[in-house]
Structure formats: C-alpha cells, structure tokens
Short mmCIF file of C-alpha atoms in Angstrom, two decimals:
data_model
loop_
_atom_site.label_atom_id
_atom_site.label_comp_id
_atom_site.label_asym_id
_atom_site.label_seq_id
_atom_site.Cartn_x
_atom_site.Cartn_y
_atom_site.Cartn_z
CA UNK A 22 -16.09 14.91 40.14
CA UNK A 23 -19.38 16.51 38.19
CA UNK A 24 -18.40 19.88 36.61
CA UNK A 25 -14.48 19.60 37.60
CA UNK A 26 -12.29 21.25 35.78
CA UNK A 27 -10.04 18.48 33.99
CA UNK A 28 -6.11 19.77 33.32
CA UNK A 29 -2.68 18.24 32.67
CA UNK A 30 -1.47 20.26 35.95
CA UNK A 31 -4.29 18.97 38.11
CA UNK A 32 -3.83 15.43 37.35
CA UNK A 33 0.11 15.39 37.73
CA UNK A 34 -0.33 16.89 41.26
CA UNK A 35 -3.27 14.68 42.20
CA UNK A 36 -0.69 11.74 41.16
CA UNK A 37 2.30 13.07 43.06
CA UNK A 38 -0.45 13.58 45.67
CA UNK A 39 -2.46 9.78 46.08
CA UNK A 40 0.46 7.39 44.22
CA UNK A 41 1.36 6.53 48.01
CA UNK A 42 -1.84 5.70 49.02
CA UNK A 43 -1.99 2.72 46.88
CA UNK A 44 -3.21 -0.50 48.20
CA UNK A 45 0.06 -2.87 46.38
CA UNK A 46 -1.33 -6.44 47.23
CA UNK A 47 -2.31 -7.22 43.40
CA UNK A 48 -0.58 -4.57 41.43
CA UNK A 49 1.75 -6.24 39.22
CA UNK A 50 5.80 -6.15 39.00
CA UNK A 51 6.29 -6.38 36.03
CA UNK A 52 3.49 -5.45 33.87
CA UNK A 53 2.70 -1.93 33.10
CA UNK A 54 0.56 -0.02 35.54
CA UNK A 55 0.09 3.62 36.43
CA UNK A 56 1.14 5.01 39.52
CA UNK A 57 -2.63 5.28 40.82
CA UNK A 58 -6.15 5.17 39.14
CA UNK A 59 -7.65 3.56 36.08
CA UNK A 60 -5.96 2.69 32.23
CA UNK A 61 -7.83 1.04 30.15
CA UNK A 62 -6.44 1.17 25.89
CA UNK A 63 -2.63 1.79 25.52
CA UNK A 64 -2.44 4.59 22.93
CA UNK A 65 0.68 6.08 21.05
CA UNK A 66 2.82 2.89 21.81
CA UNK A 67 5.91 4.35 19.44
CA UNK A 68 9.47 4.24 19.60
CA UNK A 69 11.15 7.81 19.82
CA UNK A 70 14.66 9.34 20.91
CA UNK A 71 15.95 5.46 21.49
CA UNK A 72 13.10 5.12 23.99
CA UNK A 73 10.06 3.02 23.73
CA UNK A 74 6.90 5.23 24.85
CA UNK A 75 3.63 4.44 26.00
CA UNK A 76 0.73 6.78 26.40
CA UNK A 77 -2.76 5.10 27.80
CA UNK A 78 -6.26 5.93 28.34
CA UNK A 79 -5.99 6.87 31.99
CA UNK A 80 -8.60 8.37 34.39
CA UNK A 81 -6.39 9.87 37.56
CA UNK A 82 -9.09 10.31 40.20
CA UNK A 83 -10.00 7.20 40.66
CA UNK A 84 -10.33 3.25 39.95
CA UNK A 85 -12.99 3.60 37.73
CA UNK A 86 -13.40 4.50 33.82
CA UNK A 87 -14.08 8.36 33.92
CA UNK A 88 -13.38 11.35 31.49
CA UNK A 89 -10.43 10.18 29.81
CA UNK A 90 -6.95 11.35 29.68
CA UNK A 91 -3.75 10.20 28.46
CA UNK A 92 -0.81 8.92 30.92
CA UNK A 93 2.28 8.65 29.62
CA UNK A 94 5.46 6.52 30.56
CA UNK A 95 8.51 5.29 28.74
CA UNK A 96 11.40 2.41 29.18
CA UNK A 97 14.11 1.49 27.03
CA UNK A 98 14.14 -2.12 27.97
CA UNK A 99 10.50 -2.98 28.67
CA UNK A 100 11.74 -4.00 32.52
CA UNK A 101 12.26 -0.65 34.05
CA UNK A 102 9.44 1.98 33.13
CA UNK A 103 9.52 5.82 33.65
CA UNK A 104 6.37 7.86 34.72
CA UNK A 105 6.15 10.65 32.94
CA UNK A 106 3.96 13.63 33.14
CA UNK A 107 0.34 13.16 32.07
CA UNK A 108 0.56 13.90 27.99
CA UNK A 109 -3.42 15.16 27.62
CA UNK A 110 -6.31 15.98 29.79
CA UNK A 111 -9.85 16.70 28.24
CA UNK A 112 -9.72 20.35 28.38
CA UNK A 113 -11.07 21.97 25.09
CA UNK A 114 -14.62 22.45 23.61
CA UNK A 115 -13.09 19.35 20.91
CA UNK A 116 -12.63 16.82 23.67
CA UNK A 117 -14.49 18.22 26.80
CA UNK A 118 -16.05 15.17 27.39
CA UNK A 119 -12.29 12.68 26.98
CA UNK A 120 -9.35 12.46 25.20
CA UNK A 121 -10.27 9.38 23.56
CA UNK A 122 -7.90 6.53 22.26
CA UNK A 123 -5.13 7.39 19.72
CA UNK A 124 -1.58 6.99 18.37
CA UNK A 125 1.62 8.45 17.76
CA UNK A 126 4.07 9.12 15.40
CA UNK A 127 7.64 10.51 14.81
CA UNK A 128 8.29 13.49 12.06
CA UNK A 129 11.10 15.25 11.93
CA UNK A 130 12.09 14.28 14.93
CA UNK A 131 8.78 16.02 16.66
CA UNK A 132 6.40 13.40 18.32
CA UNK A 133 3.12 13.48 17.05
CA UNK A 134 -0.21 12.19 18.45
CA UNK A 135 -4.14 11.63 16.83
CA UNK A 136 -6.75 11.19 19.17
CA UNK A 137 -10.26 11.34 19.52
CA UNK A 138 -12.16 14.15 20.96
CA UNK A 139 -15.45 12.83 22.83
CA UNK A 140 -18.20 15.17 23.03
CA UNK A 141 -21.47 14.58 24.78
CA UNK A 142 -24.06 16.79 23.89
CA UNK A 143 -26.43 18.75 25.52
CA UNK A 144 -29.44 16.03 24.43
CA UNK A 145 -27.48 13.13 25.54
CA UNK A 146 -26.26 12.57 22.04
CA UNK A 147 -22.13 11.89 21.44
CA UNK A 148 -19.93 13.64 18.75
CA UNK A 149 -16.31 12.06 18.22
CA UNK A 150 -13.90 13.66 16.19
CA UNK A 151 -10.33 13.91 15.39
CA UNK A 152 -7.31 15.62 17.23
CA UNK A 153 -4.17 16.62 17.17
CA UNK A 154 -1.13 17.14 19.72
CA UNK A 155 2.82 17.58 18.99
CA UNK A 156 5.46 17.65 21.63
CA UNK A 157 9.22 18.70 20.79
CA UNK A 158 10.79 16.98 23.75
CA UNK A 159 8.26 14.38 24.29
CA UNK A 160 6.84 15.33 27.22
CA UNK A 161 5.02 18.17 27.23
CA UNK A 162 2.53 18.19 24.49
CA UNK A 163 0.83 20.95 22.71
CA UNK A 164 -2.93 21.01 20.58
CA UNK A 165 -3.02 22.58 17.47
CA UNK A 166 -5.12 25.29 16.48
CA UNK A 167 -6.37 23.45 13.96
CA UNK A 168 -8.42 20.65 15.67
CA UNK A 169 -10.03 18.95 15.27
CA UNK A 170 -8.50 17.91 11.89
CA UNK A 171 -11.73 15.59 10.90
CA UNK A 172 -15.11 14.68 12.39
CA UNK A 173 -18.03 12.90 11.28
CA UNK A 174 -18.87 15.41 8.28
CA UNK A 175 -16.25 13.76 6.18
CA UNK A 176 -17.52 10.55 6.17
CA UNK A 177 -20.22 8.57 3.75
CA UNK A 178 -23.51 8.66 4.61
CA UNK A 179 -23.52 5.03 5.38
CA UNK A 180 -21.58 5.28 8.28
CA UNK A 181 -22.89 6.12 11.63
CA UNK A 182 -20.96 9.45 12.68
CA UNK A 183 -21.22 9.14 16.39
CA UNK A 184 -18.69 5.76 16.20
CA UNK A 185 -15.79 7.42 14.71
CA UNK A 186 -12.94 6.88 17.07
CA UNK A 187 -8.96 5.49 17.70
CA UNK A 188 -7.03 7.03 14.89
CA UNK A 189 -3.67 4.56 14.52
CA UNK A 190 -1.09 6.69 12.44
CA UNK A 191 1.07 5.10 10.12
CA UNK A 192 3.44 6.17 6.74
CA UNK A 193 2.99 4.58 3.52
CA UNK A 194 4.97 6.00 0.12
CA UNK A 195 5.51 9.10 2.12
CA UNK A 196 1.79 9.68 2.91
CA UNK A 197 0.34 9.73 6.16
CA UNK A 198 -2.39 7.53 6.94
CA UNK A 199 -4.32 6.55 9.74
CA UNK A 200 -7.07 3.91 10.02
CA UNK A 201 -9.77 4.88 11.99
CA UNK A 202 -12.90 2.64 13.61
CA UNK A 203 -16.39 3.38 12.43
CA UNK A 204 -19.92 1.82 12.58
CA UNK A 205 -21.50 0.79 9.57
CA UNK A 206 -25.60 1.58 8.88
CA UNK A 207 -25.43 -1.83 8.65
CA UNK A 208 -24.70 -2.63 12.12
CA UNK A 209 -20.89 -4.42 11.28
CA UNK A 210 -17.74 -2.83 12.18
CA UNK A 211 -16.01 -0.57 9.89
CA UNK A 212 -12.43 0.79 9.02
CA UNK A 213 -12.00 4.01 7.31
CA UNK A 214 -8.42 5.00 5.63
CA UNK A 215 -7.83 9.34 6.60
CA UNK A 216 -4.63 10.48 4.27
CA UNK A 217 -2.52 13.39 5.04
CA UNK A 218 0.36 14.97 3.67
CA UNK A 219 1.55 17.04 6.84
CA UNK A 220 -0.37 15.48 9.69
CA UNK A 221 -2.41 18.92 10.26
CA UNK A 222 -5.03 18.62 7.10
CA UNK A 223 -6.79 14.92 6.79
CA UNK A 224 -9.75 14.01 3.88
CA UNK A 225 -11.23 10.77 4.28
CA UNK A 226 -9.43 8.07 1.68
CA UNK A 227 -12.14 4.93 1.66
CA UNK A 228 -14.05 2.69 3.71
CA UNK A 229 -10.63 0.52 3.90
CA UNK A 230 -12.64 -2.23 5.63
CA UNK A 231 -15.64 -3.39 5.82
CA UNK A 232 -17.02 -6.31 8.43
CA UNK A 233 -19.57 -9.04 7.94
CA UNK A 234 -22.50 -9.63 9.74
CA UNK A 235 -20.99 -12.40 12.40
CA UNK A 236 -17.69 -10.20 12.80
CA UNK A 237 -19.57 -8.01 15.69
CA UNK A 238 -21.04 -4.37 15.64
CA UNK A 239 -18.19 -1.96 16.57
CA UNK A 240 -14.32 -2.45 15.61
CA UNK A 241 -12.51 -1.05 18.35
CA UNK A 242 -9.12 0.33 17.86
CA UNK A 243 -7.61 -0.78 14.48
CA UNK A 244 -4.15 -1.27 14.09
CA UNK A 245 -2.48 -1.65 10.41
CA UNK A 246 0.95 -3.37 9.82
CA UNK A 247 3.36 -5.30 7.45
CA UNK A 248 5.45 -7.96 8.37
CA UNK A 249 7.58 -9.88 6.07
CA UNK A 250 5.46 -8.58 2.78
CA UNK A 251 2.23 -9.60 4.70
CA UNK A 252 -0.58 -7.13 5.70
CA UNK A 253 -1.76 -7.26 8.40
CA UNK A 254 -4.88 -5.51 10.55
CA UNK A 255 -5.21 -5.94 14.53
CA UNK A 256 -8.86 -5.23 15.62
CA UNK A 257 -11.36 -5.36 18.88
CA UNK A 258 -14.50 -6.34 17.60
CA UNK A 259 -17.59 -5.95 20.04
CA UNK A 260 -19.36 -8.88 19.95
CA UNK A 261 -18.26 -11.17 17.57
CA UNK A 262 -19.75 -14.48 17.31
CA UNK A 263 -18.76 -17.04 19.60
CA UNK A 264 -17.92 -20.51 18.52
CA UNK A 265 -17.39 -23.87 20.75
CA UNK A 266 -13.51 -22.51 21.48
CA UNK A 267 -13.63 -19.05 20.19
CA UNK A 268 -14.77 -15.38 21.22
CA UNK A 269 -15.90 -16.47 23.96
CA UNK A 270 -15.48 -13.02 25.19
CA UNK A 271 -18.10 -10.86 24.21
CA UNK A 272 -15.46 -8.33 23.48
CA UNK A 273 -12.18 -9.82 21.64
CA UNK A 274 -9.54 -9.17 19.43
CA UNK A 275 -8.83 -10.59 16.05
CA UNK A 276 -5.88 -10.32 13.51
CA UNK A 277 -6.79 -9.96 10.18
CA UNK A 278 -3.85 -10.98 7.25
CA UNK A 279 -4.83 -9.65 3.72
CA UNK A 280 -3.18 -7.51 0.87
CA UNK A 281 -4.38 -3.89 0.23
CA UNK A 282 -4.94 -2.73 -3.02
CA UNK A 283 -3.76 0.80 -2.90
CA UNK A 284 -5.56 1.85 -6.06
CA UNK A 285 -8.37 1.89 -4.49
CA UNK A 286 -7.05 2.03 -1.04
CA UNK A 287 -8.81 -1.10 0.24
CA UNK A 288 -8.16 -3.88 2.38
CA UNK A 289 -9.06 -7.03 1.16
CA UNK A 290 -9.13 -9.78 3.86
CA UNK A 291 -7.84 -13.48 3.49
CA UNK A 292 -7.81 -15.20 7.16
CA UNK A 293 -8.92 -14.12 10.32
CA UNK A 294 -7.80 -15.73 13.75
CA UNK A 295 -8.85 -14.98 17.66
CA UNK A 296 -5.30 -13.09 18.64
CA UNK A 297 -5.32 -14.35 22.27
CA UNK A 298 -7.51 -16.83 23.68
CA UNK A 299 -7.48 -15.84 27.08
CA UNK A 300 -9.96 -14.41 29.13
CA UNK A 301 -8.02 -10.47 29.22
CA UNK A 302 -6.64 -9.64 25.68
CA UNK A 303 -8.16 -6.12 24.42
CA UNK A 304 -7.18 -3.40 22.22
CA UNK A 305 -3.14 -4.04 21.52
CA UNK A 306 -0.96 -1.46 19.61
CA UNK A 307 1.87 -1.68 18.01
CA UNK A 308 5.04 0.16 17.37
CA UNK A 309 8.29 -0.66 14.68
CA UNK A 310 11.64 0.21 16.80
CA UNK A 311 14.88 0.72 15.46
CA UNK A 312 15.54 -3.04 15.04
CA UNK A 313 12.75 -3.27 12.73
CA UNK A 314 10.73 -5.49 15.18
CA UNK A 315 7.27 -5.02 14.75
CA UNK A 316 6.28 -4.77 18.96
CA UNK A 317 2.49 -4.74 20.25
CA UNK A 318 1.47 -4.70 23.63
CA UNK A 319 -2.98 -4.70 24.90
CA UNK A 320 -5.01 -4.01 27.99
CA UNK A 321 -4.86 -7.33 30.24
CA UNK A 322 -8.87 -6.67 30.99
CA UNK A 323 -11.61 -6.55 29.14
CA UNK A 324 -15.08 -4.29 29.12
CA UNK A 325 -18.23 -5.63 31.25
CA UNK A 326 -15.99 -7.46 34.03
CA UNK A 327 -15.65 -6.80 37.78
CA UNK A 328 -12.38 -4.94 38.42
CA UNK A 329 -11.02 -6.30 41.77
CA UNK A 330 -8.49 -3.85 42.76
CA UNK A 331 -11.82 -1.23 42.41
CA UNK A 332 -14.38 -3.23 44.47
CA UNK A 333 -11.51 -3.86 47.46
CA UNK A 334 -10.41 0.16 47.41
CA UNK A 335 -6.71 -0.15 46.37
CA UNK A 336 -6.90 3.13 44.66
CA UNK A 337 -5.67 1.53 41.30
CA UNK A 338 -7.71 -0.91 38.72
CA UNK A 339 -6.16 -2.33 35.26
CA UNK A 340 -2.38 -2.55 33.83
CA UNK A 341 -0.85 -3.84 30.12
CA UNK A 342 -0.15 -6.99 28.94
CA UNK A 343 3.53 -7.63 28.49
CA UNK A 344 4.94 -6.26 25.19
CA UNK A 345 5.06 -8.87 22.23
CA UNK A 346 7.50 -9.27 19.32
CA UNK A 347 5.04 -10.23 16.52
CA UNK A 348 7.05 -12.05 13.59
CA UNK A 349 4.52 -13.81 10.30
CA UNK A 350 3.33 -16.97 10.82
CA UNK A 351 1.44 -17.63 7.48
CA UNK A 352 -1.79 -15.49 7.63
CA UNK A 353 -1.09 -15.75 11.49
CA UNK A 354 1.08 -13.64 14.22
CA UNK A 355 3.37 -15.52 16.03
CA UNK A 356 4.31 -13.59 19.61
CA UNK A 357 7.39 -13.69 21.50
CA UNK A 358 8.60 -11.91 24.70
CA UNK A 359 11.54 -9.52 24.26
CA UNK A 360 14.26 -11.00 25.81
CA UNK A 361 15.67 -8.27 27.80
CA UNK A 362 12.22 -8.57 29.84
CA UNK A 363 12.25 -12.20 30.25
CA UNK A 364 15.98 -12.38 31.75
CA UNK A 365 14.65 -10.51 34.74
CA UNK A 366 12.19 -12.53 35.47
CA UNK A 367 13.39 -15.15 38.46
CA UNK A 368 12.44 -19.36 37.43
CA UNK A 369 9.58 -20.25 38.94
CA UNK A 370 9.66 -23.75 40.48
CA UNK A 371 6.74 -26.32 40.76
CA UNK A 372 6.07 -27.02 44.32
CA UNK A 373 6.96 -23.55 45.52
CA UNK A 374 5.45 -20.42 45.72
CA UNK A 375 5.15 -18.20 43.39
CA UNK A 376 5.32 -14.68 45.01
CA UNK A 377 5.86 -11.77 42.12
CA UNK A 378 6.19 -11.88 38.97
CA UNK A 379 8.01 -14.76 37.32
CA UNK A 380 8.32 -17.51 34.32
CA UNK A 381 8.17 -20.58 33.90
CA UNK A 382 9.16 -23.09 30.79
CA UNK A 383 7.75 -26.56 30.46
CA UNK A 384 8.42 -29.04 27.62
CA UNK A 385 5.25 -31.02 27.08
CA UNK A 386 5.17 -34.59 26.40
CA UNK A 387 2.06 -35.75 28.00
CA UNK A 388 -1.30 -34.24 29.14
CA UNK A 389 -1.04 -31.83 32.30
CA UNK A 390 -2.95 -29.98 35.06
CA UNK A 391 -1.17 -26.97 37.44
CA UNK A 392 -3.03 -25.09 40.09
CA UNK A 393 -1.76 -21.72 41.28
CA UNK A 394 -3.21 -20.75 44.67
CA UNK A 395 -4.15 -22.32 47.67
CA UNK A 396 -6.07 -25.56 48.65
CA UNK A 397 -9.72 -23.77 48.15
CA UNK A 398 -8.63 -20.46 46.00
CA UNK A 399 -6.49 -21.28 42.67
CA UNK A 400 -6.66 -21.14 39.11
CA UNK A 401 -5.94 -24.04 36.80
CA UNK A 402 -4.01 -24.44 33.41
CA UNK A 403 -2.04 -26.94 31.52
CA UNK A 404 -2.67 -29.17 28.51
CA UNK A 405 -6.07 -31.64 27.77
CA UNK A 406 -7.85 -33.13 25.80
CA UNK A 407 -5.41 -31.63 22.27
CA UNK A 408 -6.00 -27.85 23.62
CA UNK A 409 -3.88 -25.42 25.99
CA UNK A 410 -6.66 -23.83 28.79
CA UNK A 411 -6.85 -21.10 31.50
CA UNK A 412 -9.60 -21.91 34.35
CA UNK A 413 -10.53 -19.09 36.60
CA UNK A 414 -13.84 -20.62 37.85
CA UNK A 415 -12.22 -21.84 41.70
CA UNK A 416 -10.83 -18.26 42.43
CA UNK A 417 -12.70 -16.95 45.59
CA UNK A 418 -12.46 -13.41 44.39
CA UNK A 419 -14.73 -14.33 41.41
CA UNK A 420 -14.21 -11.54 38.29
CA UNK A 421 -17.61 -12.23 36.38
CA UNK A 422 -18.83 -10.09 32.97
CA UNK A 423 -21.79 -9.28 30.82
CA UNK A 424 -21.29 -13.20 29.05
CA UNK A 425 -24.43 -14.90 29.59
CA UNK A 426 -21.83 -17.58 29.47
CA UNK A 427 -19.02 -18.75 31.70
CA UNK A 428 -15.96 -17.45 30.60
CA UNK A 429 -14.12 -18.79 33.24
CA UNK A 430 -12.57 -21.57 31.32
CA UNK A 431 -10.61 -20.65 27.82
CA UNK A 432 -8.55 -22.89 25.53
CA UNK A 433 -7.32 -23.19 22.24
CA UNK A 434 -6.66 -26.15 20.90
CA UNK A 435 -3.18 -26.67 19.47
CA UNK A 436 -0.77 -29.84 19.15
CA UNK A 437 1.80 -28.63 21.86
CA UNK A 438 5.75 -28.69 22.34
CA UNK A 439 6.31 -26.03 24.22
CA UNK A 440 4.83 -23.57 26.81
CA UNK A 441 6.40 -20.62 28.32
CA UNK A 442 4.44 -19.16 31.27
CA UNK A 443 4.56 -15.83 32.67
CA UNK A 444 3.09 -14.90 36.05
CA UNK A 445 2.60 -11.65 38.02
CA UNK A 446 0.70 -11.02 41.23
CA UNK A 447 -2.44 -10.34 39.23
CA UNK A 448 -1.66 -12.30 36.19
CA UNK A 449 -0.95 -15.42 34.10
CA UNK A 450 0.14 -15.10 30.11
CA UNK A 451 0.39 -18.95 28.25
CA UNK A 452 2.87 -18.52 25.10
CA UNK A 453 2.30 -21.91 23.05
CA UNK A 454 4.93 -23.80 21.13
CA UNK A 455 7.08 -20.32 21.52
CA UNK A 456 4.24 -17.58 20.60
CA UNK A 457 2.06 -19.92 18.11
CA UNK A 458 -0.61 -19.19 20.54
CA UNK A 459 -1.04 -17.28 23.43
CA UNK A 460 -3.92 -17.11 25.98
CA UNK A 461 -3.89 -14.27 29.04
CA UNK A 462 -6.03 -13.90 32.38
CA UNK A 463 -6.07 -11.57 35.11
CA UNK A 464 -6.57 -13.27 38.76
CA UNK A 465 -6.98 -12.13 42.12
CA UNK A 466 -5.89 -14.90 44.08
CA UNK A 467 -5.25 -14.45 48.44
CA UNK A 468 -2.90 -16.12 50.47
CA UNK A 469 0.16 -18.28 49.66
CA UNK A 470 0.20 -18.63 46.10
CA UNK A 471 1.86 -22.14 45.40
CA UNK A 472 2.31 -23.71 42.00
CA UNK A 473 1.29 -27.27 42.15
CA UNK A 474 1.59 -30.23 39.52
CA UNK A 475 -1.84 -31.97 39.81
CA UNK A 476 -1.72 -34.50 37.12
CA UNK A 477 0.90 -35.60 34.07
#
C-alpha cells in the first residue's frame, strides 16, 4: 500500500467491499471485533446520545498493524454492536503518517475527539503531536483548522518530544484536561497534564507523573479516573520489571491509586498493582455512563506476539476485551461484567463442548485443573498451589512473543471463592472472587473444543 492515498471514503468502501471475505473460524461472538482487518488500542470509549461508543486504532487493508485509522462502532447494551462509518483516516500533513490513539468527550452535546498525529520524517525521525476532531451527529467527524492544538514544543526539555502520544480527555472544576504519555530523558515513563478551557487551545499544565526506574521506559496510553473519592491512573508500561508472578509480559498494564494535588497539578502515587494477569490485557479505556459506572474495556493482545488469524489469512487479526464495571477496592479495581452482556451468554457445561462464546461459574472449595480443547491441543486453567492460572503452552497453534521467557503460563495468586469464566472462540477471561482479580488469554485452539474437569 506504499504511497496510497489514505481517506475515510476509501476505507468504508474497502470494508463494505472485503467484510465478506472473512475467514470466521476464530473471530469471536461476543467480543468486539471489526468487520475485517487489524485494531489494536480502543480509543474514545465514551458514552453519548444514550449510546455507548467505541472508536479503535484500526488499519482496514489488512491483518496487520499499518497507518492507523480510527473505526468506530457503538451498542447500547454491550451485546449487540453497530458498525459505524470509519471516524478518521490519516489524511493531513498533522497525521500523514496515522491517526494515533486518543479519546473522546461530550460538550454541549457535540462529540469531541484528541488524537495523536504521527509524522515520520523525511530522515527517518518521528514527530507526534496533538489533534483535534468534532462530530455533531456522531458519525461523521470533522478536523479543526486549528491542529494540531500541541506538539512537542510545549513540553520541558527533559522530556523526549518524539514519545508524546494518547491524549485521554477528561473534566475537572470545569477545566478540560487530558493526560498525555511521554518519555522521560531519563528513560522512565512519563505523564504530562494539557489544560484547556474550550478544547481548541491546550498549554502544557505539569509533568503530572513521573515513573521510576523499574516501572518500564514508555507509559502507553494513560487513563485518569475517580471512583468513590479515590484517584485513580490506568497505564501500559513497556517493559516493566518482571517479578516471580508479575509482568511477565514484557508489555503490561498497571493501575495506579493515589491523590492529586491540584495546586500543583500532580499525581502523587500510593499503590500500584498488575491490572490483569493474563497473558492479553493492553491499553484499556474507560468511559462514566449515565449510571455513573465507571466502564473500561482493553485490547485482548498484546505487542511482539504472533497474531494467528494473520499468519492463517482470515483477513481479520485482534478484537476487545469484554467491557468491565470497575468499582474501588482499597487502592485496587475490582472488575465486574455488565450484566446485560452476561445474560446472553448460554451456561457452559463441564463435559461438553464449548462451541461460541459462553460462561461459566464455579464455586471453589478445593484445588482444580480444566482443559479446553482436544486430547493433544487445549489450554489449561483452574486453581493450585494458592494462585488462579491460564496455561497456553499445549495449544498446537503456538502464539509466542519477544519474552525471552515463557509466557505461556500466568497466575496470580489469590485465596479463592469464586470464579466466573468467560469463553469465546478465540478467548478465555478468569474473573476471581467476583472481579478481585482477573487474568485474560487469547487461544487458537482446532477441532472440538470440550471442557474437561481433570483434577479436584
């Protein structure tokens, strides 16, 4: 596609064009996919007209990450979702290069989105800045004249300009804000705090957060929150350093609880915990609804790892987690599946098959071990040994990554009640003692997928 000319009218036909095409055999029923080619980061995940939307990073043309743009669907009960028309395509001098990861937000009733413009110089050298779009019906969106609204120029000198990317808008005292990932001189992840009083002319506020040295290189998109008087900042840090159980993934994602001192408009950190402790957990968002539930959903892959669906030609690669009620738990998040979603799912039975998507609840009283699969291609999980685990290693369609590790095994240790497990065709997602915990893996199992009880 070198030197194509990248448009919101060329990727909707190209979509209404290939979406039958699609190769169906792991593309999941009930988690979010688009209709055909890669997603990667959900972006602008915000409630609007009664509707929940969710824009992602999406490449149309094919099952592999390319210049990004941003897909767009919508659903008002996280069962059924809507395509909609593609909401950006990298088509200005600002983002020539993608329309990098972003968020939304509602003003006067006009839907507003921040993005990042990724530009790749003529040396080889990369320039990301800050954008704006607006839509009026939320649907067809429009860039402003003004972009981009901030780039590396407005930042300290000990930040590295060329990291500067996935703006996450939010209000605070009837300011706009949005918290933006950086890299430090330092080589530690970085958030920065933009203010705005119209969401058209940003000034950088502070360095709002600043890593430490075993907290990884690069933050990758920063979300910022409050839940029950608690503060709270969502983060995918590159690299952060493993322990025996955790970040075992050289790419994770971490929730950090603090208080912000708005003074001097700085986060000051108190805990910080491994968010999921599966193997597929990256880069969740979050929106407030109309309920006041605080609702995030994430990318069920992660960066570095074989993408089945590509290598096999099924025209598709990647899809969302399912969406996630987060309510406090002390400094922690405790997630919980909306219930509208989980009454469609059918009861999975042990000693059947399990051939879509389903769930499945177990009370635990005593160690166990289920296998999904077939005799000589499964995946294991269950409870052992004090700790809640996910192992991948005896799939035959093996999904390996840049580890020089085996993350084919993950667990978390936790004294366990409770465990509510939801499958799809390419998927398994572990909520512990009712969203204490939660671990997530993609699989790519063949054949008659039957869910066996191998010890108690």
């Amino acid at each position: 596609m070198e030197g194509k000319q990248y448009t919101v009218a060329a990727a909707n036909q190209y979509i209404q064009e290939q979406a039958h095409t699609v190769n169906l055999q792991f593309k999941p029923e009930k988690h979010f996919s688009a209709p055909v080619g890669w997603i990667n980061d959900p972006n602008g995940f915000v409630y609007f007209r009664g509707e929940y939307h969710l824009f992602y990073q999406f490449y149309p043309y094919g099952s592999f990450w390319g210049p990004m743009h941003w897909g767009h669907a919508k659903t008002s009960d996280f069962v059924t979702w809507e395509h909609l028309p593609v909401a950006l395509a990298p088509d200005q001098p600002y983002d020539k290069d993608g329309c990098f990861s972003g968020s939304a937000i509602v003003k006067d009733d006009t839907l507003w989105l921040m993005y990042t413009g990724n530009i790749i110089n003529e040396d080889g050298s990369v320039r990301q800045i800050q954008n704006m779009a607006y839509s009026k019906d939320g649907i067809h969106f429009e860039k402003i004249a003004e972009n981009p609204v901030a780039t590396g120029d407005i930042l300290p000198a000990e930040l590295v300009a060329a990291d500067f990317r996935d703006p996450k808008l939010f209000e605070h005292d009837g300011r706009y804000y949005s918290v933006v990932a950086a890299k430090h001189q330092d080589e530690v992840g970085t958030i920065v705090l933009l203010g705005s009083d119209d969401l058209v002319h940003w000034r950088f506020e502070s360095i709002f957060l600043k890593g430490e040295a075993h907290q990884g290189f690069m933050w990758e998109c920063p979300d910022y929150f409050e839940i029950d008087g608690q503060s709270y900042i969502t983060v995918s840090p590159m690299r952060y350093r493993r322990t025996e159980e955790d970040f075992l993934n050289l790419n994770s994602t971490i929730v950090i609880a603090g208080n912000v001192d708005w003074d001097k408009k700085e986060f000051v950190q108190t805990a910080v915990h491994e968010m999921d402790h599966g193997q597929d957990f990256y880069a969740p968002q979050s929106l407030l609804d109309d309920k006041g539930q605080r609702i995030t959903i994430a990318w069920l892959h992660n960066w570095g790892r074989t993408v089945v669906p590509h290598e096999l030609n099924h025209g598709w690669a990647c899809n969302m987690t399912v969406p996630r009620i987060l309510h406090r738990d002390g400094d922690k998040l405790r997630q919980e599946v909306p219930e509208t979603l989980l009454a469609s799912l059918p009861v999975v039975q042990i000693g059947k098959p399990v051939e879509g998507a389903g769930c499945l609840e177990l009370t635990v009283e005593n160690e166990l071990c289920l296998r999904l699969g077939a005799e000589d291609d499964y995946i294991e999980f269950g409870y052992q040994n004090g700790a809640v685990f996910i192992d991948r290693s005896h799939q035959k369609l093996e999904i390996t990554g840049e580890e020089e590790w085996s993350t084919s095994r993950r667990s978390v240790t936790v004294a366990t009640q409770h465990l509510q497990i939801i499958f799809d065709k390419n998927s398994i997602e572990i909520f512990v003692n009712h969203g204490q915990e939660s671990l997530t893996s993609a699989h790519y199992l063949q054949g008659e997928k039957v869910l066996r009880l191998i010890s108690e």
